[in-house]
Amino acid sequence: MPSPAEKPSLPTSCANNEHQPLVFDSSILRYESNIPSQFIWPDHEKPCLEVPELEIPTIDMGILLSGDPLAVSKAAELVNEACKKYGFFLVVNHGVDLGLIEKAHQYMELFFSMGLSEKQKAQRKVGESFGYASSFVGWFSSKLPWKETMSFPFSPGCQNVVEQYFVSLMGEDFRHFGRLYQEYCEDMNKLALRVVELIAISLGLNHAYFRDFFEDNDSIFLLNNYPPCQKPETVYGLGPHSDPNSLTILHQDQVGGLQVLSDEKWHAVTPVPGAFVVNIGDTFMALSNGIYKSCLHRAVVNSQTVRRSLAFFLSPRMDKTVTPQAGLVNPKNPRMYPDFTWKTLHEFSQKIYRIDMNTLDAFCKWLQEQESNKNTP
């Protein structure tokens, strides 16, 4: 890796030239003080790097296995309060091997330290859901995220799907990457099903209600790499948004950069070693009939240190109807959202709408327009 003293020059493809294609090469842009305009946010939307820290609700997942009904009830109350107010909480004592988490971070570092041409063997194409993305160059023309990602599918019903995905894109040399992330996703899936069990209890439902709903899921796993930026106050690692999926389980390194909106103010989520951040997504907000709020969050970067995170996006099976349990709909809390499938929302967020803080409302409006067009002679 080049030192700042021997920083590479910015190629013409990264310069502010409307006639040249933009390329996000983190090994170069991390040293560049002339930030390409496509990454710079308007003054009134620019990030605030110094925000107050949020006191985060922390749930001990070992309580579910304890068999102590009082302890489970108290944990469920904490989850209920956290999901109504913030849309997120931390989980500890989760049973995921810390050595596996560490190895997943090490492999992520190895992947993103490769040259751009190597990573582009897994290039994600516009409109596709999986693969390598260097920012979202080619997808959008402004407010681009200061990050690169690698995403791949996971479904408990598809044997070795992650391993096969890596081999198909990157070749046999990456089989060990696939095996490692296959194991990690399997552990994330087990943890996610335990978390939704607790969420069901917190909503007054049978503990198995959401576990059964998500048992045959079509989920997504994402590796995030946020390189340093010489003008971090002008860009976002990822702009303000809510996740369109159901539940996100995030493990971030110790650098920090995640911010959450609470009481109309942004707050920092300081990394806690060994803990996972769990946040409610738009699909779960619909499943709860709006009782639980999808977490509004963003990622900021810094000028010195790369930040990385691992995100497991629990999602229903593609063709499963997303509809709230009957007990969550009543005169005081009437039906909030129409029925839909995860496939429809997922495609909307990939091909039609750039996710932000209003994705679910925009999606519901779009669904109504589609229905209206069907009924128009």
Coordinates of C-alpha atoms in Angstrom, one line a residue:
M1 CA 0.0 0.0 0.0
P2 CA 1.5 3.4 -0.9
S3 CA 2.3 5.8 1.8
P4 CA 0.9 9.4 1.7
A5 CA 4.4 10.6 0.8
E6 CA 4.2 8.5 -2.4
K7 CA 0.5 8.9 -3.1
P8 CA -0.5 8.0 -6.6
S9 CA -1.9 10.6 -9.0
L10 CA -5.5 10.8 -9.8
P11 CA -6.2 9.3 -13.2
T12 CA -8.3 11.3 -15.7
S13 CA -11.2 8.8 -15.3
C14 CA -11.5 10.1 -11.6
A15 CA -11.2 13.8 -12.4
N16 CA -14.0 16.3 -12.5
N17 CA -14.5 15.8 -16.2
E18 CA -18.0 15.4 -17.6
H19 CA -16.7 13.6 -20.6
Q20 CA -14.6 11.0 -18.8
P21 CA -16.2 8.0 -17.0
L22 CA -15.8 8.0 -13.3
V23 CA -13.9 5.2 -11.6
F24 CA -13.9 4.7 -7.8
D25 CA -10.5 3.3 -7.1
S26 CA -10.1 3.4 -3.3
S27 CA -6.3 2.9 -3.4
I28 CA -6.1 6.3 -5.3
L29 CA -9.0 8.3 -4.1
R30 CA -8.1 7.9 -0.4
Y31 CA -5.2 10.3 -0.9
E32 CA -6.9 12.8 -3.2
S33 CA -7.8 16.2 -1.9
N34 CA -9.7 17.2 -5.1
I35 CA -12.8 15.2 -4.4
P36 CA -14.8 14.4 -7.6
S37 CA -18.1 16.4 -7.6
Q38 CA -20.2 13.3 -7.9
F39 CA -19.4 12.4 -4.3
I40 CA -19.9 15.9 -2.8
W41 CA -23.3 16.5 -1.0
P42 CA -25.1 19.9 -1.1
D43 CA -24.2 22.2 1.8
H44 CA -27.5 21.8 3.6
E45 CA -27.1 18.0 3.5
K46 CA -23.4 17.6 4.4
P47 CA -22.6 15.3 7.3
C48 CA -21.7 16.4 10.8
L49 CA -18.8 14.3 11.9
E50 CA -19.0 15.2 15.6
V51 CA -22.4 14.1 17.0
P52 CA -23.4 13.0 20.5
E53 CA -23.2 9.4 21.3
L54 CA -26.4 7.4 21.7
E55 CA -27.0 5.2 24.7
I56 CA -27.9 2.0 22.9
P57 CA -30.3 -0.6 24.3
T58 CA -28.4 -3.9 24.7
I59 CA -30.1 -7.3 24.7
D60 CA -28.5 -10.4 26.2
M61 CA -29.5 -13.2 23.8
G62 CA -28.5 -15.8 26.3
I63 CA -31.7 -15.0 28.1
L64 CA -33.7 -16.8 25.4
L65 CA -31.9 -20.1 26.3
S66 CA -32.2 -19.5 30.0
G67 CA -35.8 -20.7 30.3
D68 CA -36.4 -17.8 32.8
P69 CA -39.8 -16.4 31.7
L70 CA -39.3 -13.2 33.8
A71 CA -35.9 -12.5 32.2
V72 CA -37.4 -13.2 28.7
S73 CA -40.3 -10.8 29.5
K74 CA -37.9 -8.0 30.5
A75 CA -35.7 -8.5 27.4
A76 CA -38.9 -8.4 25.3
E77 CA -39.9 -5.1 26.9
L78 CA -36.5 -3.6 26.1
V79 CA -36.8 -4.8 22.5
N80 CA -40.3 -3.3 22.3
E81 CA -39.1 0.1 23.6
A82 CA -36.0 0.1 21.3
C83 CA -37.9 -0.8 18.2
K84 CA -40.6 1.8 18.7
K85 CA -38.1 4.6 19.5
Y86 CA -35.0 3.9 17.5
G87 CA -35.6 0.8 15.3
F88 CA -32.4 -0.7 16.5
F89 CA -30.6 -2.3 19.4
L90 CA -27.4 -4.2 20.2
V91 CA -27.2 -8.0 21.0
V92 CA -24.5 -9.6 23.1
N93 CA -24.0 -13.2 24.3
H94 CA -25.2 -14.1 20.9
G95 CA -23.4 -17.4 20.5
V96 CA -21.5 -16.5 17.3
D97 CA -17.8 -17.5 17.6
L98 CA -15.6 -14.5 18.0
G99 CA -12.8 -16.2 16.0
L100 CA -15.2 -16.6 13.1
I101 CA -16.1 -12.9 13.2
E102 CA -12.4 -12.0 13.3
K103 CA -11.7 -14.2 10.3
A104 CA -14.6 -12.7 8.4
H105 CA -13.0 -9.3 8.9
Q106 CA -9.6 -10.5 7.9
Y107 CA -10.9 -12.0 4.7
M108 CA -12.8 -8.8 4.0
E109 CA -9.5 -6.8 4.3
L110 CA -7.8 -9.3 2.0
F111 CA -10.6 -8.9 -0.6
F112 CA -10.7 -5.1 -0.6
S113 CA -6.9 -4.8 -0.6
M114 CA -6.8 -6.4 -4.0
G115 CA -6.3 -4.3 -7.2
L116 CA -9.4 -2.9 -8.7
S117 CA -9.2 -5.1 -11.8
E118 CA -9.1 -8.2 -9.6
K119 CA -12.2 -7.1 -7.7
Q120 CA -14.0 -6.2 -10.9
K121 CA -14.0 -9.9 -11.8
A122 CA -17.1 -9.9 -9.6
Q123 CA -18.5 -6.6 -11.0
R124 CA -22.1 -6.0 -10.1
K125 CA -24.0 -4.7 -13.1
V126 CA -26.7 -2.0 -13.0
G127 CA -30.0 -3.4 -11.8
E128 CA -28.4 -6.6 -10.4
S129 CA -28.4 -7.4 -6.7
F130 CA -25.1 -9.1 -6.1
G131 CA -21.4 -8.7 -6.8
Y132 CA -18.7 -6.1 -6.4
A133 CA -19.6 -2.4 -6.6
S134 CA -17.0 0.4 -6.5
S135 CA -19.3 3.1 -5.1
F136 CA -22.4 3.2 -7.4
V137 CA -20.6 4.6 -10.3
G138 CA -22.8 4.0 -13.4
W139 CA -25.9 3.8 -11.3
F140 CA -26.3 7.3 -10.1
S141 CA -24.7 10.7 -11.1
S142 CA -24.6 12.5 -7.8
K143 CA -24.3 12.0 -4.0
L144 CA -22.3 8.8 -4.6
P145 CA -21.4 6.8 -1.5
W146 CA -17.7 6.9 -0.5
K147 CA -17.4 3.1 -0.3
E148 CA -17.0 -0.1 -2.2
T149 CA -19.0 -3.3 -1.5
M150 CA -19.2 -7.0 -2.2
S151 CA -22.6 -8.6 -1.9
F152 CA -23.9 -12.1 -2.4
P153 CA -27.0 -14.2 -1.8
F154 CA -27.8 -16.5 1.1
S155 CA -30.7 -18.9 1.5
P156 CA -30.7 -21.7 4.1
G157 CA -32.5 -23.9 1.5
C158 CA -29.6 -23.7 -1.0
Q159 CA -26.6 -25.8 -0.1
N160 CA -23.3 -24.0 -0.2
V161 CA -24.8 -21.1 -2.2
V162 CA -22.2 -18.6 -1.0
E163 CA -19.2 -20.9 -1.7
Q164 CA -20.6 -21.6 -5.2
Y165 CA -21.1 -17.9 -5.8
F166 CA -17.5 -17.0 -5.1
V167 CA -16.1 -19.8 -7.2
S168 CA -18.4 -19.0 -10.1
L169 CA -17.3 -15.3 -10.2
M170 CA -13.7 -15.4 -8.9
G171 CA -12.5 -18.9 -9.6
E172 CA -11.2 -21.8 -7.5
D173 CA -8.7 -19.6 -5.6
F174 CA -11.6 -18.0 -3.8
R175 CA -13.3 -21.2 -2.7
H176 CA -11.9 -20.7 0.8
F177 CA -13.5 -17.2 0.9
G178 CA -16.8 -18.8 -0.1
R179 CA -16.6 -21.4 2.6
L180 CA -15.8 -18.9 5.3
Y181 CA -18.7 -16.6 4.4
Q182 CA -21.0 -19.6 4.0
E183 CA -20.3 -20.5 7.6
Y184 CA -20.7 -16.9 8.7
C185 CA -24.0 -16.5 6.9
E186 CA -25.3 -19.8 8.4
D187 CA -24.5 -18.4 11.9
M188 CA -26.1 -15.1 11.1
N189 CA -29.2 -16.9 9.9
K190 CA -29.4 -18.8 13.2
L191 CA -28.9 -15.6 15.2
A192 CA -31.5 -13.8 13.1
L193 CA -34.1 -16.4 13.7
R194 CA -33.5 -16.2 17.5
V195 CA -33.8 -12.4 17.3
V196 CA -37.1 -12.5 15.5
E197 CA -38.3 -14.9 18.1
L198 CA -37.7 -12.3 20.7
I199 CA -39.3 -9.6 18.5
A200 CA -42.4 -11.7 18.2
I201 CA -42.7 -12.0 22.0
S202 CA -42.2 -8.2 22.3
L203 CA -45.2 -7.7 20.0
G204 CA -47.4 -10.1 22.0
L205 CA -47.3 -12.8 19.3
N206 CA -46.4 -16.5 19.6
H207 CA -42.7 -16.8 19.9
A208 CA -42.4 -18.9 16.7
Y209 CA -44.5 -16.6 14.5
F210 CA -41.7 -14.7 12.8
R211 CA -39.3 -17.7 13.1
D212 CA -41.6 -19.7 10.9
F213 CA -42.1 -16.8 8.5
F214 CA -38.4 -16.3 7.9
E215 CA -37.3 -20.0 8.1
D216 CA -37.0 -20.3 4.3
N217 CA -35.6 -16.8 3.6
D218 CA -33.8 -15.2 0.6
S219 CA -31.3 -13.0 2.3
I220 CA -28.3 -10.9 1.3
F221 CA -24.8 -10.5 2.8
L222 CA -22.7 -7.4 2.3
L223 CA -19.0 -6.6 2.9
N224 CA -18.5 -2.8 3.3
N225 CA -15.2 -0.9 2.8
Y226 CA -15.2 2.8 3.6
P227 CA -11.8 4.2 2.6
P228 CA -10.4 7.4 4.2
C229 CA -11.4 10.7 2.5
Q230 CA -9.2 13.8 2.7
K231 CA -12.4 15.9 2.9
P232 CA -14.7 13.7 5.0
E233 CA -17.0 16.6 5.8
T234 CA -18.1 16.8 2.1
V235 CA -19.1 13.1 1.5
Y236 CA -21.0 10.2 3.1
G237 CA -19.9 6.6 3.2
L238 CA -23.6 6.0 2.8
G239 CA -26.3 8.7 2.9
P240 CA -29.3 8.8 5.2
H241 CA -31.6 5.9 4.5
S242 CA -33.6 3.0 6.0
D243 CA -32.9 -0.6 4.8
P244 CA -35.6 -2.0 2.6
N245 CA -35.2 -5.6 3.9
S246 CA -36.6 -7.0 7.2
L247 CA -33.8 -7.1 9.7
T248 CA -30.1 -6.1 9.4
I249 CA -27.5 -7.7 11.6
L250 CA -24.3 -5.6 11.4
H251 CA -20.8 -6.1 12.8
Q252 CA -18.6 -3.1 12.5
D253 CA -14.9 -2.7 13.3
Q254 CA -13.7 -0.4 16.0
V255 CA -13.3 2.7 13.8
G256 CA -16.8 4.1 14.1
G257 CA -18.9 6.0 11.6
L258 CA -22.4 4.7 12.0
Q259 CA -25.0 7.4 12.9
V260 CA -28.7 6.9 13.8
L261 CA -31.5 9.5 13.8
S262 CA -33.2 9.8 17.2
D263 CA -35.5 12.6 18.3
E264 CA -34.8 14.4 15.0
K265 CA -31.0 14.5 15.8
W266 CA -28.2 12.4 14.5
H267 CA -26.3 10.3 17.1
A268 CA -23.1 8.2 16.9
V269 CA -23.3 4.4 17.5
T270 CA -20.0 3.7 19.1
P271 CA -18.7 0.1 18.3
V272 CA -18.9 -2.4 21.1
P273 CA -16.4 -5.2 20.8
G274 CA -18.1 -8.6 20.1
A275 CA -21.6 -7.0 19.8
F276 CA -23.9 -6.9 16.8
V277 CA -26.1 -4.0 15.8
V278 CA -29.6 -5.1 14.9
N279 CA -31.9 -2.7 13.0
I280 CA -35.4 -2.9 11.8
G281 CA -35.9 -2.5 8.0
D282 CA -38.8 -1.4 5.9
T283 CA -40.2 -4.9 5.4
F284 CA -40.4 -5.5 9.1
M285 CA -42.0 -2.2 9.7
A286 CA -44.8 -3.4 7.3
L287 CA -44.9 -6.8 9.0
S288 CA -45.5 -5.0 12.4
N289 CA -48.1 -2.7 10.8
G290 CA -45.9 0.3 11.6
I291 CA -45.7 -0.4 15.3
Y292 CA -41.9 -0.9 14.9
K293 CA -40.0 1.8 13.0
S294 CA -37.3 1.1 10.4
C295 CA -34.1 2.6 11.6
L296 CA -32.9 5.8 9.9
H297 CA -29.2 5.7 9.7
R298 CA -26.1 6.9 7.7
A299 CA -22.4 6.3 7.6
V300 CA -19.7 8.9 7.8
V301 CA -16.0 8.5 6.9
N302 CA -12.8 10.0 8.3
S303 CA -9.5 11.2 6.8
Q304 CA -7.1 8.7 8.4
T305 CA -8.5 5.2 8.7
V306 CA -10.4 2.7 6.6
R307 CA -13.7 1.5 8.2
R308 CA -15.2 -1.9 7.4
S309 CA -18.4 -3.7 8.4
L310 CA -20.3 -7.0 7.7
A311 CA -24.0 -6.8 7.2
F312 CA -26.5 -9.7 7.0
F313 CA -29.8 -8.6 5.6
L314 CA -32.6 -11.0 6.6
S315 CA -35.4 -11.0 4.1
P316 CA -38.4 -13.2 3.5
R317 CA -38.6 -15.8 0.7
M318 CA -38.9 -13.8 -2.5
D319 CA -42.5 -14.9 -3.2
K320 CA -43.8 -14.7 0.3
T321 CA -46.6 -12.2 1.0
V322 CA -45.6 -9.5 3.5
T323 CA -48.7 -8.8 5.6
P324 CA -49.1 -8.1 9.3
Q325 CA -50.5 -10.6 11.7
A326 CA -54.2 -10.0 12.3
G327 CA -53.6 -9.1 16.0
L328 CA -51.5 -6.2 15.0
V329 CA -54.3 -4.5 13.2
N330 CA -57.1 -2.8 15.2
P331 CA -59.2 0.4 15.3
K332 CA -56.4 2.2 17.2
N333 CA -53.8 0.9 14.8
P334 CA -55.5 0.4 11.4
R335 CA -53.8 -1.2 8.4
M336 CA -50.8 0.9 7.4
Y337 CA -49.3 -0.8 4.3
P338 CA -50.7 -2.9 1.4
D339 CA -49.7 -6.5 0.9
F340 CA -46.5 -7.0 -1.2
T341 CA -43.8 -9.6 -1.8
W342 CA -40.1 -9.1 -0.9
K343 CA -39.3 -9.7 -4.6
T344 CA -41.4 -6.6 -5.6
L345 CA -39.9 -4.3 -3.0
H346 CA -36.4 -5.6 -3.7
E347 CA -36.7 -5.0 -7.4
F348 CA -38.2 -1.5 -6.7
S349 CA -35.2 -0.6 -4.6
Q350 CA -32.7 -2.0 -7.1
K351 CA -34.2 -0.8 -10.5
I352 CA -36.7 2.0 -9.9
Y353 CA -36.0 3.9 -6.7
R354 CA -32.8 4.9 -4.9
I355 CA -33.2 4.0 -1.3
D356 CA -33.5 6.9 1.2
M357 CA -35.5 7.8 4.3
N358 CA -38.8 7.5 2.5
T359 CA -38.4 4.2 0.5
L360 CA -41.4 2.3 1.9
D361 CA -43.8 5.3 1.4
A362 CA -42.6 5.7 -2.1
F363 CA -42.9 2.0 -2.7
C364 CA -46.5 1.9 -1.5
K365 CA -47.4 4.9 -3.7
W366 CA -45.8 3.2 -6.6
L367 CA -47.8 0.0 -5.9
Q368 CA -51.0 2.0 -5.8
E369 CA -50.1 3.6 -9.2
Q370 CA -49.5 0.1 -10.7
E371 CA -52.8 -1.1 -9.4
S372 CA -54.6 1.9 -10.7
N373 CA -53.0 1.5 -14.2
K374 CA -54.1 -2.1 -14.2
N375 CA -57.7 -1.0 -13.7
T376 CA -57.6 1.8 -16.2
P377 CA -59.2 0.6 -19.5

